[in-house]
GROMACS .gro file of C-alpha atoms in nm:
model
  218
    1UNK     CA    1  -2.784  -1.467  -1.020
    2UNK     CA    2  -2.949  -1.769  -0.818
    3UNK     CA    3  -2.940  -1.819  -0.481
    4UNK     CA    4  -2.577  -1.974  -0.347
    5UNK     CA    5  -2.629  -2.329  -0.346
    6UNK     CA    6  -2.550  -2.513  -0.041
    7UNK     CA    7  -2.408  -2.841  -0.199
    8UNK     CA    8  -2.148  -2.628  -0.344
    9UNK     CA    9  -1.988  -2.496  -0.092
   10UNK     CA   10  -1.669  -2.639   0.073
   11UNK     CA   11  -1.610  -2.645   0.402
   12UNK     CA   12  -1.290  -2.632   0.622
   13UNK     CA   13  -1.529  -2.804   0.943
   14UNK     CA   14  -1.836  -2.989   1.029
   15UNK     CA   15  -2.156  -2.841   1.071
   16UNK     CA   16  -2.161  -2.911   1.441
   17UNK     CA   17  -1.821  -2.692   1.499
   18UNK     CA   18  -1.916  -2.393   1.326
   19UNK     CA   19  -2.129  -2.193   1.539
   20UNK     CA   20  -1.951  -1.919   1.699
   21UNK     CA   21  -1.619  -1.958   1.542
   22UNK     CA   22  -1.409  -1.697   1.303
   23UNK     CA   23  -1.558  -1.761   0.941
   24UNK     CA   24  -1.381  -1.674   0.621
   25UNK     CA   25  -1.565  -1.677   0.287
   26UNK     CA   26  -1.370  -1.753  -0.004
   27UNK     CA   27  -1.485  -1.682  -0.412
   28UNK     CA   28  -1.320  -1.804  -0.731
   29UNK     CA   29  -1.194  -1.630  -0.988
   30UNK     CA   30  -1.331  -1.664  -1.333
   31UNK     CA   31  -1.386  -2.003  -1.510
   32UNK     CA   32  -1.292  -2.171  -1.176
   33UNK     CA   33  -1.566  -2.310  -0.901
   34UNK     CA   34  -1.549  -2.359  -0.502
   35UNK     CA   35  -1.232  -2.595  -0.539
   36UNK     CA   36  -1.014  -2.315  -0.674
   37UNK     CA   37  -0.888  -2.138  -0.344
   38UNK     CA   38  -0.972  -2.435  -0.039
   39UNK     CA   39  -0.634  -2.506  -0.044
   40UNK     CA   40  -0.550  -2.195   0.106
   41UNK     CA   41  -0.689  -2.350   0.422
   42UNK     CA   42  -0.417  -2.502   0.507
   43UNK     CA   43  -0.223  -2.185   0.554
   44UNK     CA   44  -0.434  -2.074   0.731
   45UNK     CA   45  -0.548  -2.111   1.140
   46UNK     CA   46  -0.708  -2.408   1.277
   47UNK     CA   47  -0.993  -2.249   1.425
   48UNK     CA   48  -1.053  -2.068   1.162
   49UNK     CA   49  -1.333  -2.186   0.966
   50UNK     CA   50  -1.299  -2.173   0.568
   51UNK     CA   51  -1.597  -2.161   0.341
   52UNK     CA   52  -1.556  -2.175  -0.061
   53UNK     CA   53  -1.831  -2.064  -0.232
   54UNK     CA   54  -1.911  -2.148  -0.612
   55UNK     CA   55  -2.097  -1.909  -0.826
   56UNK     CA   56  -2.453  -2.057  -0.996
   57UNK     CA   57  -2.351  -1.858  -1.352
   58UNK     CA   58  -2.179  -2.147  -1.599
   59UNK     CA   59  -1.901  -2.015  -1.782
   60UNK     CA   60  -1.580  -2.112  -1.960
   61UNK     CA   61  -1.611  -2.476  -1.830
   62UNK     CA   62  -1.664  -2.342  -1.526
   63UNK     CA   63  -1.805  -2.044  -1.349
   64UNK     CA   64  -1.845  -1.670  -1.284
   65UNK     CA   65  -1.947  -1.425  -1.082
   66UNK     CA   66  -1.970  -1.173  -1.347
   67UNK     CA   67  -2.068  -1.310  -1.718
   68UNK     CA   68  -1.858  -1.188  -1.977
   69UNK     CA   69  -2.103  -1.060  -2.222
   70UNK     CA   70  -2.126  -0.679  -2.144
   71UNK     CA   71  -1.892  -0.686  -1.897
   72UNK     CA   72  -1.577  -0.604  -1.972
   73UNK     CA   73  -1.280  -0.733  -1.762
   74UNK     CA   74  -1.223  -0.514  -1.472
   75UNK     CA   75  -1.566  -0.338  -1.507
   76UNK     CA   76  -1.854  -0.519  -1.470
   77UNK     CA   77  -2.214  -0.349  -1.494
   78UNK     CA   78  -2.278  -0.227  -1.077
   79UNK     CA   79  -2.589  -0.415  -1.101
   80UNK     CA   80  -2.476  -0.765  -1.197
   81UNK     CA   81  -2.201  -0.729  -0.949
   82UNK     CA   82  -2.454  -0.573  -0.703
   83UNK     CA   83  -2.704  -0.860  -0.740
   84UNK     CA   84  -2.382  -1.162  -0.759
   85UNK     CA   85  -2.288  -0.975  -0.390
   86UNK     CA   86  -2.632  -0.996  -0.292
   87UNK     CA   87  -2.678  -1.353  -0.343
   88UNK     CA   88  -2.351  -1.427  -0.098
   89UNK     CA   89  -2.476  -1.161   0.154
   90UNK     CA   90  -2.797  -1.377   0.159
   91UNK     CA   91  -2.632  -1.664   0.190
   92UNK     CA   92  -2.439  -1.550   0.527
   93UNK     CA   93  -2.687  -1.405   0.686
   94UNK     CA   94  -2.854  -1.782   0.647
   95UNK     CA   95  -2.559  -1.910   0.856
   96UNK     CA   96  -2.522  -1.904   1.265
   97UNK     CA   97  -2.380  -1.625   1.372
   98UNK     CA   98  -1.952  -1.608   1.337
   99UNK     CA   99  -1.729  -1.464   1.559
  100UNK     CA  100  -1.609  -1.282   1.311
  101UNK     CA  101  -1.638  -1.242   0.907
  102UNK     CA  102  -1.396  -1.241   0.632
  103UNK     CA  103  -1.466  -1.214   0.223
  104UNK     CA  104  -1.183  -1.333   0.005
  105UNK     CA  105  -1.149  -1.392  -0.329
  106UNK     CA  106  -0.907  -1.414  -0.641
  107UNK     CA  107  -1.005  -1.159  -0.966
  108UNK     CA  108  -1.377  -1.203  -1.016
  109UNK     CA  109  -1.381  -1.318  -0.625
  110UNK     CA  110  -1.183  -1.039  -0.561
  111UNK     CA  111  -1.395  -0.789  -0.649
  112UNK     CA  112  -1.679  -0.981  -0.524
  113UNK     CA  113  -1.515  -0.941  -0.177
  114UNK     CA  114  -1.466  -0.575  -0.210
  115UNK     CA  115  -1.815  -0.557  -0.323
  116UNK     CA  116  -2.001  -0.794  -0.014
  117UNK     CA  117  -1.782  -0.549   0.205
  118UNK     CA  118  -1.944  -0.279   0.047
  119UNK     CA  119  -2.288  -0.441   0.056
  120UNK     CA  120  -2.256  -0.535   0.420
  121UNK     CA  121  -2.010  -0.365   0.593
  122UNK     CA  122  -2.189  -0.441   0.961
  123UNK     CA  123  -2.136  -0.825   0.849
  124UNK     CA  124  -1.780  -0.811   0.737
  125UNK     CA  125  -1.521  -0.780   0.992
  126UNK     CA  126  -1.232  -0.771   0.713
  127UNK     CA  127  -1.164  -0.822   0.344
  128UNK     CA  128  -0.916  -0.978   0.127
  129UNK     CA  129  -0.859  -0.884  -0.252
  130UNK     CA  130  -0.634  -1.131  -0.458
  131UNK     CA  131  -0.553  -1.003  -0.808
  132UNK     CA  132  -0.915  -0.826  -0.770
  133UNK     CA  133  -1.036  -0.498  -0.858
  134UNK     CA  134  -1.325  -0.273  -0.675
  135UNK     CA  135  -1.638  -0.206  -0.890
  136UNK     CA  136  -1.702   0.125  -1.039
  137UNK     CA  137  -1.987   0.155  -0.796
  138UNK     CA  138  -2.108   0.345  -0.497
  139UNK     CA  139  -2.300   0.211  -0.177
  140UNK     CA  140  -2.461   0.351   0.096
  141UNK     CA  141  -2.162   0.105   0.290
  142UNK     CA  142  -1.893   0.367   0.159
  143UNK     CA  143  -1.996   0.599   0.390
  144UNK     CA  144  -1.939   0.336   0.632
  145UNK     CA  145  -1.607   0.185   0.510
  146UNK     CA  146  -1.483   0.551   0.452
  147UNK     CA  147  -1.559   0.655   0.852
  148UNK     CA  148  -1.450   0.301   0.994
  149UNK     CA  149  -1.200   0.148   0.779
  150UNK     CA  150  -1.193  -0.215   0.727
  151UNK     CA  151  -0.852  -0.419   0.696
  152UNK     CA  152  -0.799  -0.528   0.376
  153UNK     CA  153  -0.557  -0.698   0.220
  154UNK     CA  154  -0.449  -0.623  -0.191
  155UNK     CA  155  -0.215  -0.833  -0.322
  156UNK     CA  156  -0.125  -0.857  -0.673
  157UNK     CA  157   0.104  -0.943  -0.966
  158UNK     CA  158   0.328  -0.661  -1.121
  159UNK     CA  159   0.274  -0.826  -1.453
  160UNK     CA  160  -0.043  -0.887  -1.414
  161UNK     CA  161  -0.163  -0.835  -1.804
  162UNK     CA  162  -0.513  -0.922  -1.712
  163UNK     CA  163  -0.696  -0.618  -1.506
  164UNK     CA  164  -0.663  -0.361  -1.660
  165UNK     CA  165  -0.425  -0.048  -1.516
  166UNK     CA  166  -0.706   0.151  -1.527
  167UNK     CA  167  -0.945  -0.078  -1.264
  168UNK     CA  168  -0.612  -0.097  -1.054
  169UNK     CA  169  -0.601   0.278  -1.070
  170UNK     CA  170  -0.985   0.293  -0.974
  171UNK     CA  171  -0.893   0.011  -0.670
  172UNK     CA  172  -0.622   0.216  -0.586
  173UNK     CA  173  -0.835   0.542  -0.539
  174UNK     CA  174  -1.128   0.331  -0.326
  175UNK     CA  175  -0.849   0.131  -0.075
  176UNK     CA  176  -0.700   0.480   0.010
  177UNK     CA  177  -0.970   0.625   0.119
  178UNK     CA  178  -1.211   0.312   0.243
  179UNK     CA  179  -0.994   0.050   0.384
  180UNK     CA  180  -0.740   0.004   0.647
  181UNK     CA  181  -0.487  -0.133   0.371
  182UNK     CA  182  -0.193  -0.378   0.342
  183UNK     CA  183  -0.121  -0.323  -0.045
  184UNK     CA  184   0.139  -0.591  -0.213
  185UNK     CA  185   0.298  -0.592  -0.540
  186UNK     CA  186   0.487  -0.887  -0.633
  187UNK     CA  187   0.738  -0.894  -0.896
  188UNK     CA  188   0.733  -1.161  -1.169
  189UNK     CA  189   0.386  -1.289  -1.042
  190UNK     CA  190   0.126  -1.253  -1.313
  191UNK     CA  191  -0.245  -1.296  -1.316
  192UNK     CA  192  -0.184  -1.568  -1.023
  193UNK     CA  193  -0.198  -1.630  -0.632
  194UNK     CA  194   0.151  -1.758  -0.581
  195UNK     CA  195   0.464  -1.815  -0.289
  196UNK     CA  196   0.558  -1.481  -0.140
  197UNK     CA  197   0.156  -1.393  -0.158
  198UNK     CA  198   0.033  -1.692  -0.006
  199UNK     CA  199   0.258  -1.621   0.307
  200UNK     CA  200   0.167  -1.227   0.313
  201UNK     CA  201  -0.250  -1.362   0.347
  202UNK     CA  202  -0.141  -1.622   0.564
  203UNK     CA  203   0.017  -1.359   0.823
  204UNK     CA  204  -0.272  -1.110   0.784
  205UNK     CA  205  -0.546  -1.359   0.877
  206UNK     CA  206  -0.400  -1.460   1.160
  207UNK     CA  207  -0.372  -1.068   1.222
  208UNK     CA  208  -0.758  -1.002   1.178
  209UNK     CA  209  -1.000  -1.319   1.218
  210UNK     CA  210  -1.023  -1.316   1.553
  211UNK     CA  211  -1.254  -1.145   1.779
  212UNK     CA  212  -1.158  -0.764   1.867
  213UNK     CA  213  -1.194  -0.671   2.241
  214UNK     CA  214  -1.572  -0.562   2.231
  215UNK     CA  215  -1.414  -0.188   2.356
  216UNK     CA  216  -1.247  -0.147   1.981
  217UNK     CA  217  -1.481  -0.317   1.782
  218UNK     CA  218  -1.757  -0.115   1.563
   0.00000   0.00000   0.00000
């Protein structure tokens, strides 16, 4: 995948009050581009600043992180979701340094959190997987993750008909045993990011994006 481009990213504040301030990445979900979750920001803290990325990979009208060709929904070959998480590691480490990191996404974006985390765990401070799924995939950052568990937040439909039970199983199985886990299940919410979900990410940002006391942090 090409390198994120920076005229397609949306930002929650101006370049000159960035610097040193609590950063949260945000990723669309399939056939959708940076617009797709930036209006999440306003749930979430002033200070905090919000970044929506867009994939470079056209798709659908819009774009993906994984293509759809040979990769099925809710497992996607490691190495194109290896080399999409690359390009958005990349991309941060381009950036002035944050107080603190967060990855976010919706299905695609999801898993594209999960899988920066992964990628980067010394970079990513916490993690937050709407209707997502983790790739069938292991990273030297496991290790990591699996001694010094991240928060992360799950949250996802209970009729969800679009991942597949058994990539929930295999997310399941990963969050147990790699992440410091708030896991939601929302009845009647589908393949979505809707009302009682919105408010659950809402409270556990302003739980995690700001700086631990240097004696607790990693």
């Amino acid at each position: 995948m090409p390198a994120i481009d920076p005229q397609h990213v949306l930002w929650s504040h101006p370049a000159d009050e960035r610097a040193g301030r609590p950063l949260l990445v945000l990723m669309h979900g399939w056939s959708y581009d940076e617009h797709h979750l930036f209006a999440l920001r306003t749930r979430l803290p002033d200070d905090l600043v919000v970044a929506s990325v867009r994939s470079n990979l056209p798709e659908a009208g819009g774009f993906a992180w994984f293509p759809s060709r040979g990769n099925p929904i809710g497992d996607p070959q490691p190495a194109i979701a290896n080399h999409a998480a690359a390009s958005v590691v990349d991309w941060l480490t381009s950036l002035p340094r944050a107080a603190t990191v967060g990855v976010g996404g919706f299905s695609q974006g999801g898993a594209m959190a999960l899988q920066v985390m992964r990628l980067a765990p010394d970079i990513v401070d916490y993690a937050v997987n709407l209707a997502g799924f983790v790739v069938d995939d292991v990273q030297p950052g496991d290790a990591v993750l699996a001694s010094r568990p991240r928060p992360v937040f799950w949250g996802h439909g209970a009729h969800d008909g679009v991942i597949p039970p058994s990539a929930v199983a295999r997310t399941e199985r990963w969050t147990s045993t790699h992440a410091d886990a708030q896991v939601r299940v929302y009845a009647g919410l589908g393949h979505d990011v809707a009302g009682r979900e919105v408010d659950d990410l809402a409270v556990f940002v302003e739980a995690h994006y700001r700086p631990a006391p240097e004696s607790v942090r990693r």
